[in-house]
Short mmCIF file of C-alpha atoms in Angstrom, two decimals:
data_model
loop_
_atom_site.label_atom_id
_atom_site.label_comp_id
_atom_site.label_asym_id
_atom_site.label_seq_id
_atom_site.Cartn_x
_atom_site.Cartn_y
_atom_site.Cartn_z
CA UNK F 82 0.00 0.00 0.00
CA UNK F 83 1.22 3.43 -0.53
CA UNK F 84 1.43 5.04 3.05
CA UNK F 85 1.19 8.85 1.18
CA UNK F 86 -2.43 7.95 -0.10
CA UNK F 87 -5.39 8.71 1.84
CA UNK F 88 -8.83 7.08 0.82
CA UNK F 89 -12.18 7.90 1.53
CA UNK F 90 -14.84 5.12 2.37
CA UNK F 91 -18.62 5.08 2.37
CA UNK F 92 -20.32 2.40 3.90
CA UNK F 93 -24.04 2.36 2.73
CA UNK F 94 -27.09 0.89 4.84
CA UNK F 95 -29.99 0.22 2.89
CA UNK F 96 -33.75 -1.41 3.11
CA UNK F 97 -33.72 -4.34 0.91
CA UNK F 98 -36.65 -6.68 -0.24
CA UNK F 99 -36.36 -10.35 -0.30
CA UNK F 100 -36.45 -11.33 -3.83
CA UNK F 101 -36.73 -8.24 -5.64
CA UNK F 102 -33.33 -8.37 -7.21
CA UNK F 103 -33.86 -5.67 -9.92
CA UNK F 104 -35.32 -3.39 -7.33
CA UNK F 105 -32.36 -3.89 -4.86
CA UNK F 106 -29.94 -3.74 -7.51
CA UNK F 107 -31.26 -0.12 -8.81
CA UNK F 108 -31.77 1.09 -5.26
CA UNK F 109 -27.90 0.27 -4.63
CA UNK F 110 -26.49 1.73 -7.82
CA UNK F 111 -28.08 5.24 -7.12
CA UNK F 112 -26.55 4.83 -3.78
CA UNK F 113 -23.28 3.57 -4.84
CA UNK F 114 -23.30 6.66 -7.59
CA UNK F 115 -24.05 9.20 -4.98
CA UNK F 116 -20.84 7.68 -2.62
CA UNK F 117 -18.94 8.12 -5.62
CA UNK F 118 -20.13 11.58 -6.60
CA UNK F 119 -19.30 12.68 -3.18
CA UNK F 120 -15.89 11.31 -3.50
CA UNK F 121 -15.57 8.01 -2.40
CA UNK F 122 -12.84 5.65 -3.69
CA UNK F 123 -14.71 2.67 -1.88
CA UNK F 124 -18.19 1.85 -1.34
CA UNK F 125 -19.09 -1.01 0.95
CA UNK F 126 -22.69 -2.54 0.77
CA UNK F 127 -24.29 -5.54 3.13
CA UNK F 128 -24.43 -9.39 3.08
CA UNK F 129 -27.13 -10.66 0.66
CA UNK F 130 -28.25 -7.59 -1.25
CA UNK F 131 -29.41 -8.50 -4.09
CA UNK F 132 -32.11 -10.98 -2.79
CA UNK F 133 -31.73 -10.85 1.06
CA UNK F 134 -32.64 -14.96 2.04
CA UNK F 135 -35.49 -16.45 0.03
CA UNK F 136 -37.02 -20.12 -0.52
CA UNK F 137 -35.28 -20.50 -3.45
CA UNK F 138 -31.83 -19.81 -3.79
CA UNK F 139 -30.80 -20.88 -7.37
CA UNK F 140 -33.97 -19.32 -8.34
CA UNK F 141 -33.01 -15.90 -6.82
CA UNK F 142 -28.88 -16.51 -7.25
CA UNK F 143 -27.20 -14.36 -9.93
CA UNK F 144 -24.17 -14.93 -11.40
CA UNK F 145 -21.00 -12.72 -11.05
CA UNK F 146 -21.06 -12.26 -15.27
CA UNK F 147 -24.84 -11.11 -15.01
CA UNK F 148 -26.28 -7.62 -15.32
CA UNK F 149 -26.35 -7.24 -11.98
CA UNK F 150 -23.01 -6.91 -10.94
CA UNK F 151 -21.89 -5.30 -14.17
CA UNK F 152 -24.17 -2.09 -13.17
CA UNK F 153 -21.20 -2.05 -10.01
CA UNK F 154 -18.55 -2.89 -12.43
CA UNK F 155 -19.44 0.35 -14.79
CA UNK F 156 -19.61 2.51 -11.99
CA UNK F 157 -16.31 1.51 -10.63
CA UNK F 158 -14.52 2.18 -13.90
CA UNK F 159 -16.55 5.40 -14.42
CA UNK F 160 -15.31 7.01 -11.02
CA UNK F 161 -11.93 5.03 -10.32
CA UNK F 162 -13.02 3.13 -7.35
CA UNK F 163 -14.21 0.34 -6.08
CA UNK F 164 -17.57 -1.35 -4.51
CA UNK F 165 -18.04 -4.44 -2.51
CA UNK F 166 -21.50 -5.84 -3.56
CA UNK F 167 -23.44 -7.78 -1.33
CA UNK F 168 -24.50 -10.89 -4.18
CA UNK F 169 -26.64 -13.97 -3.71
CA UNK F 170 -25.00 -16.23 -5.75
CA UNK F 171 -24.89 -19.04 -8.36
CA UNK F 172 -21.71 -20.66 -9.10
CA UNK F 173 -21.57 -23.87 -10.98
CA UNK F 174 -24.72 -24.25 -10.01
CA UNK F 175 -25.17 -23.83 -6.56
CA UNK F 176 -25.96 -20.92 -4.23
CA UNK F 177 -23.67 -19.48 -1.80
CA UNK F 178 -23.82 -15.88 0.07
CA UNK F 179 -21.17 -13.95 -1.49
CA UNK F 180 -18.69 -10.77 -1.23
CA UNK F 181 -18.08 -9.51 -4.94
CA UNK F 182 -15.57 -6.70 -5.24
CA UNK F 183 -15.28 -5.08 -8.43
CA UNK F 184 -13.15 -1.77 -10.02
CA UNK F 185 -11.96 -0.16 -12.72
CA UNK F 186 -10.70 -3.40 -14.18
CA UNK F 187 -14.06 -5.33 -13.43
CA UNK F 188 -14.64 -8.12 -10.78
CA UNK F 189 -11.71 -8.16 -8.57
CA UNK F 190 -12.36 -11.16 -6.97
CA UNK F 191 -15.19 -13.02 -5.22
CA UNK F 192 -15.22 -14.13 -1.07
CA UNK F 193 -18.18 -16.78 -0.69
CA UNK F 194 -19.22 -16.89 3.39
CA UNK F 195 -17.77 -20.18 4.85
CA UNK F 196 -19.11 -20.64 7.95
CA UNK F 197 -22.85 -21.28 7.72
CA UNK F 198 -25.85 -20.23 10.05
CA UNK F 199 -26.97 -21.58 12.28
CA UNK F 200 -23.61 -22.64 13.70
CA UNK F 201 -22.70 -24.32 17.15
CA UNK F 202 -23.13 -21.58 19.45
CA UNK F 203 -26.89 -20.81 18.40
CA UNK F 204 -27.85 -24.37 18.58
CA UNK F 205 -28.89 -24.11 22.38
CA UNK F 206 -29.55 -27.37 24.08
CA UNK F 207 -29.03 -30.16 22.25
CA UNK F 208 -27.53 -30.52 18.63
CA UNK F 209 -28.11 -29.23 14.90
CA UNK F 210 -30.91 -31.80 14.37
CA UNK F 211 -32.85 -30.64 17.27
CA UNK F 212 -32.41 -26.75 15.84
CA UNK F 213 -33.41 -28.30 12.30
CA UNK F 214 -36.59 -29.88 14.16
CA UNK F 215 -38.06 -26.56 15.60
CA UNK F 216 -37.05 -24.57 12.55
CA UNK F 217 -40.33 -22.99 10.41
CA UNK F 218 -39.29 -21.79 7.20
CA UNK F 219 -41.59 -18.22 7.11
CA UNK F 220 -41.04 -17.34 10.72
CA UNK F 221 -37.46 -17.68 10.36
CA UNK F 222 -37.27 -15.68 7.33
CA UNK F 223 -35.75 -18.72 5.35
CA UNK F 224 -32.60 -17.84 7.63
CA UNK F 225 -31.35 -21.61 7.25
CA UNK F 226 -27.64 -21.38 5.60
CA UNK F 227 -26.80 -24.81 6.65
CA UNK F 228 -27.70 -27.58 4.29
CA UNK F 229 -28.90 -24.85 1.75
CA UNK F 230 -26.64 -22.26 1.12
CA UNK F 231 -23.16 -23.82 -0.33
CA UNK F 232 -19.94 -22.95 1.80
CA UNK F 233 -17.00 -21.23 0.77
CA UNK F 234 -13.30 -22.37 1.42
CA UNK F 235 -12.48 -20.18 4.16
CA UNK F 236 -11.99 -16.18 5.04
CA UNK F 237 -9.36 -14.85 2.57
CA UNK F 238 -7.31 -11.06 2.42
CA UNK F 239 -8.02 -10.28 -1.38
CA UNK F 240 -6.34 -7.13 -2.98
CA UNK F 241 -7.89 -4.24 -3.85
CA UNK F 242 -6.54 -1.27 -5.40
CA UNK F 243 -3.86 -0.18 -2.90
CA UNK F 244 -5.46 -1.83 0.05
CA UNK F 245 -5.65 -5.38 1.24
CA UNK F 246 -8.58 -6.21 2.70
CA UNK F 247 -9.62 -9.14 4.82
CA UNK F 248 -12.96 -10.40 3.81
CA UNK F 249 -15.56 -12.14 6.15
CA UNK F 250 -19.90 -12.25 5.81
CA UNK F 251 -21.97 -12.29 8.78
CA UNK F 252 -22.03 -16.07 10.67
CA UNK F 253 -18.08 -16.38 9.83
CA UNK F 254 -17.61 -13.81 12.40
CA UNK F 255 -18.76 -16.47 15.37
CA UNK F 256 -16.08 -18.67 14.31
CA UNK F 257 -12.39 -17.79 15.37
CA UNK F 258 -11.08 -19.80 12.62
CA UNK F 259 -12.43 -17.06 10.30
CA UNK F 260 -10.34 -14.39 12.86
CA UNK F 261 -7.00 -16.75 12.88
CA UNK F 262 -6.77 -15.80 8.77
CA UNK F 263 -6.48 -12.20 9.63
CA UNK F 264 -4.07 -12.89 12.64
CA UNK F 265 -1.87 -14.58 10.64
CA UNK F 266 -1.54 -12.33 7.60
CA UNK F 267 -3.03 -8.70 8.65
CA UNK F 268 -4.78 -7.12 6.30
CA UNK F 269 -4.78 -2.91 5.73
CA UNK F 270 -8.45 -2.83 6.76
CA UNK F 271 -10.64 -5.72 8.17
CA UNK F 272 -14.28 -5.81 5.83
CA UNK F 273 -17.38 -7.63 7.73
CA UNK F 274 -20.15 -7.86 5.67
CA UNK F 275 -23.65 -8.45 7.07
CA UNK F 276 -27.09 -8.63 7.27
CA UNK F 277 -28.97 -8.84 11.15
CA UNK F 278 -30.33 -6.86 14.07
CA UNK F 279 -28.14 -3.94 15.48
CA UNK F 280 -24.77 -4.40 14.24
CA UNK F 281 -23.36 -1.43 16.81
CA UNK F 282 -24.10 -3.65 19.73
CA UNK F 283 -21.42 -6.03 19.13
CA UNK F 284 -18.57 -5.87 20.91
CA UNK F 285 -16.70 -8.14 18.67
CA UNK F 286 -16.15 -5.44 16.11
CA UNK F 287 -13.67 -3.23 18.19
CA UNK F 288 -12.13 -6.39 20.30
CA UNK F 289 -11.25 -7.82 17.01
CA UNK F 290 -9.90 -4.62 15.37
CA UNK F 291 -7.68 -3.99 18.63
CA UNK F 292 -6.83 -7.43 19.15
CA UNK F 293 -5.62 -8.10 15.15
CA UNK F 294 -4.35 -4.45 15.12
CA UNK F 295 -5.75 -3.65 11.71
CA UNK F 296 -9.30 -1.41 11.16
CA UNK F 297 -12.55 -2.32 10.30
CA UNK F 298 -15.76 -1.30 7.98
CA UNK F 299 -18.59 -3.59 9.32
CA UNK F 300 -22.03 -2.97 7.31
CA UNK F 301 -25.52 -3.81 7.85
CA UNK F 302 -29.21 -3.52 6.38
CA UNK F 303 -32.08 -2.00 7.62
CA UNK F 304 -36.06 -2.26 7.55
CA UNK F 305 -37.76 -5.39 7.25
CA UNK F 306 -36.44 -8.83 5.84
CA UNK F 307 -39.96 -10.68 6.31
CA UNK F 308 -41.03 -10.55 9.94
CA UNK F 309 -37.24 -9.08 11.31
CA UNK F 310 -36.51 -5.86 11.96
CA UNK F 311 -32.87 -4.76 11.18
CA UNK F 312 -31.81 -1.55 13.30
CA UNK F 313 -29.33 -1.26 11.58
CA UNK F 314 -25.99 0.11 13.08
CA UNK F 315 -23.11 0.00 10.62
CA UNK F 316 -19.90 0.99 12.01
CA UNK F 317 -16.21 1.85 11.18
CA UNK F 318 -13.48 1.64 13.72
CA UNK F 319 -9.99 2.27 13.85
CA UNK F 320 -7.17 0.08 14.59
CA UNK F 321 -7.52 0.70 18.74
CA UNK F 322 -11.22 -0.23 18.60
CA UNK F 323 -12.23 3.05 18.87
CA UNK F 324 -15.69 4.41 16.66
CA UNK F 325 -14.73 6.77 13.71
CA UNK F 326 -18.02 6.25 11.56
CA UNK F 327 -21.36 4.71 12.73
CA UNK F 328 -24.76 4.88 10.93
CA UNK F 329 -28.17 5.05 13.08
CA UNK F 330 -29.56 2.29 14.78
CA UNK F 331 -33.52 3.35 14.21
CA UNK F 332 -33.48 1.26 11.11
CA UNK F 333 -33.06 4.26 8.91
CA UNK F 334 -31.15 4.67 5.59
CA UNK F 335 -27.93 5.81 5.57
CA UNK F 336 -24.31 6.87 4.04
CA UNK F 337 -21.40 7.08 6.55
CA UNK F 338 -17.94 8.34 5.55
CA UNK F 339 -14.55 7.54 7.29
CA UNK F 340 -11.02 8.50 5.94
CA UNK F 341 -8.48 5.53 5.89
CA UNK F 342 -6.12 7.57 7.65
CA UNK F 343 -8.21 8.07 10.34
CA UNK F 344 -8.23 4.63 11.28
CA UNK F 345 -4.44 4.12 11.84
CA UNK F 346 -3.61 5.16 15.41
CA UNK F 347 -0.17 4.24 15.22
#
């Protein structure tokens, strides 16, 4: 990375609708446009976008050479920057929850989340059967990952423009396996992608940024994903854990900014 560059970053929180994929797409490229117009060189954008969680992924899955990710991939090479798109996905034909970065050049690369929900920790008593046995489809908001959903190959740090950037969606954060990749080879800035309740409220997100020693952009929806609420919440913190950026928690649509140079506190 060049240490004389400074970067400006917009994380964008936005009401989504479960399976309205060209509506969510056009609502995000205005939004993406406007971060761009008001000068920033990366835009990040939450887990599952384009189609939130539906009950029928490969119907609702796009692929990374469709239009929707294109629309990203022109405005990246019309303003020089870059955008980390929030894409249901089909890949050799099977759906995974993916992190698509794209630029100037096109898709960058692609981080697919590897660590499924529900995972060991939200099983309460008993095992994953017994979760499986008291799960309803339409209450749950078709929030069943496991068994559905295909799993990537692990969290990754993927390069982008002059930053590396260490890539995890959502449910990977619960696993410190996903945490041990960053450890290991720290990133420039830490990238967690998601899509739940109040995303300010957990305390993992400045731990982990203190504890790794690297910053982090954390994003989240808002408004309803069938019967949940999603306050909300998304955050940017510096290298210390302290708050730089952080977007409402009422649920409300919103742009926050945060300088890169901001975040390093060393």
């Amino acid at each position: 990375m060049d240490r004389d560059k400074d970067f400006k970053l917009a994380v964008v929180q936005l009401d989504t609708i479960a399976c309205e994929v060209n509506h969510n797409v056009h609502k995000a490229m205005i939004w993406t446009r406007r971060a761009f117009m008001e000068g920033a060189d990366y835009v990040f954008l939450h887990e599952g976008l384009t189609a939130d969680y539906t009950p029928e992924p490969l119907g609702y899955g796009r692929s990374i050479d469709g239009t929707e990710v294109f629309g990203f991939c022109h405005l990246a090479k019309q303003f020089g920057g870059y955008v980390a798109l929030g894409l249901n996905e089909v890949y050799q034909n099977r759906p995974y929850i993916s992190m698509v970065w794209v630029g100037p050049e096109g898709v960058i690369g692609v981080y697919r989340k590897s660590y499924l929900w529900p995972n060991n920790s939200e099983y309460g008593p008993g095992d994953y059967s017994d979760w499986v046995a008291s799960y309803h489809p339409v209450e749950a908001g078709y929030r069943q990952e496991r068994g559905i959903i295909s799993p990537g190959d692990g969290t990754i740090v993927m390069e982008v423009g002059d930053l590396r950037i260490g890539c995890l969606i959502c449910a990977d954060g619960s696993r410190e396996e996903a945490w041990d990749t960053f450890k290991e080879d720290r990133p420039d800035l830490m990238f967690w992608q998601n899509n739940r309740g109040n995303l300010a409220k957990d305390e993992q997100i400045p731990r982990r940024a203190k504890e790794i020693g690297a910053p982090m952009v954390a994003s989240n929806r808002v408004g309803f994903s069938y019967n949940h609420f999603q306050a909300g919440g998304s955050i940017v913190v510096a290298e210390d854990g302290t708050t730089v950026a952080k977007a409402n928690e009422d649920g409300d649509e919103e742009m926050i900014f945060a300088n890169y140079s901001e975040l390093k506190k060393k």
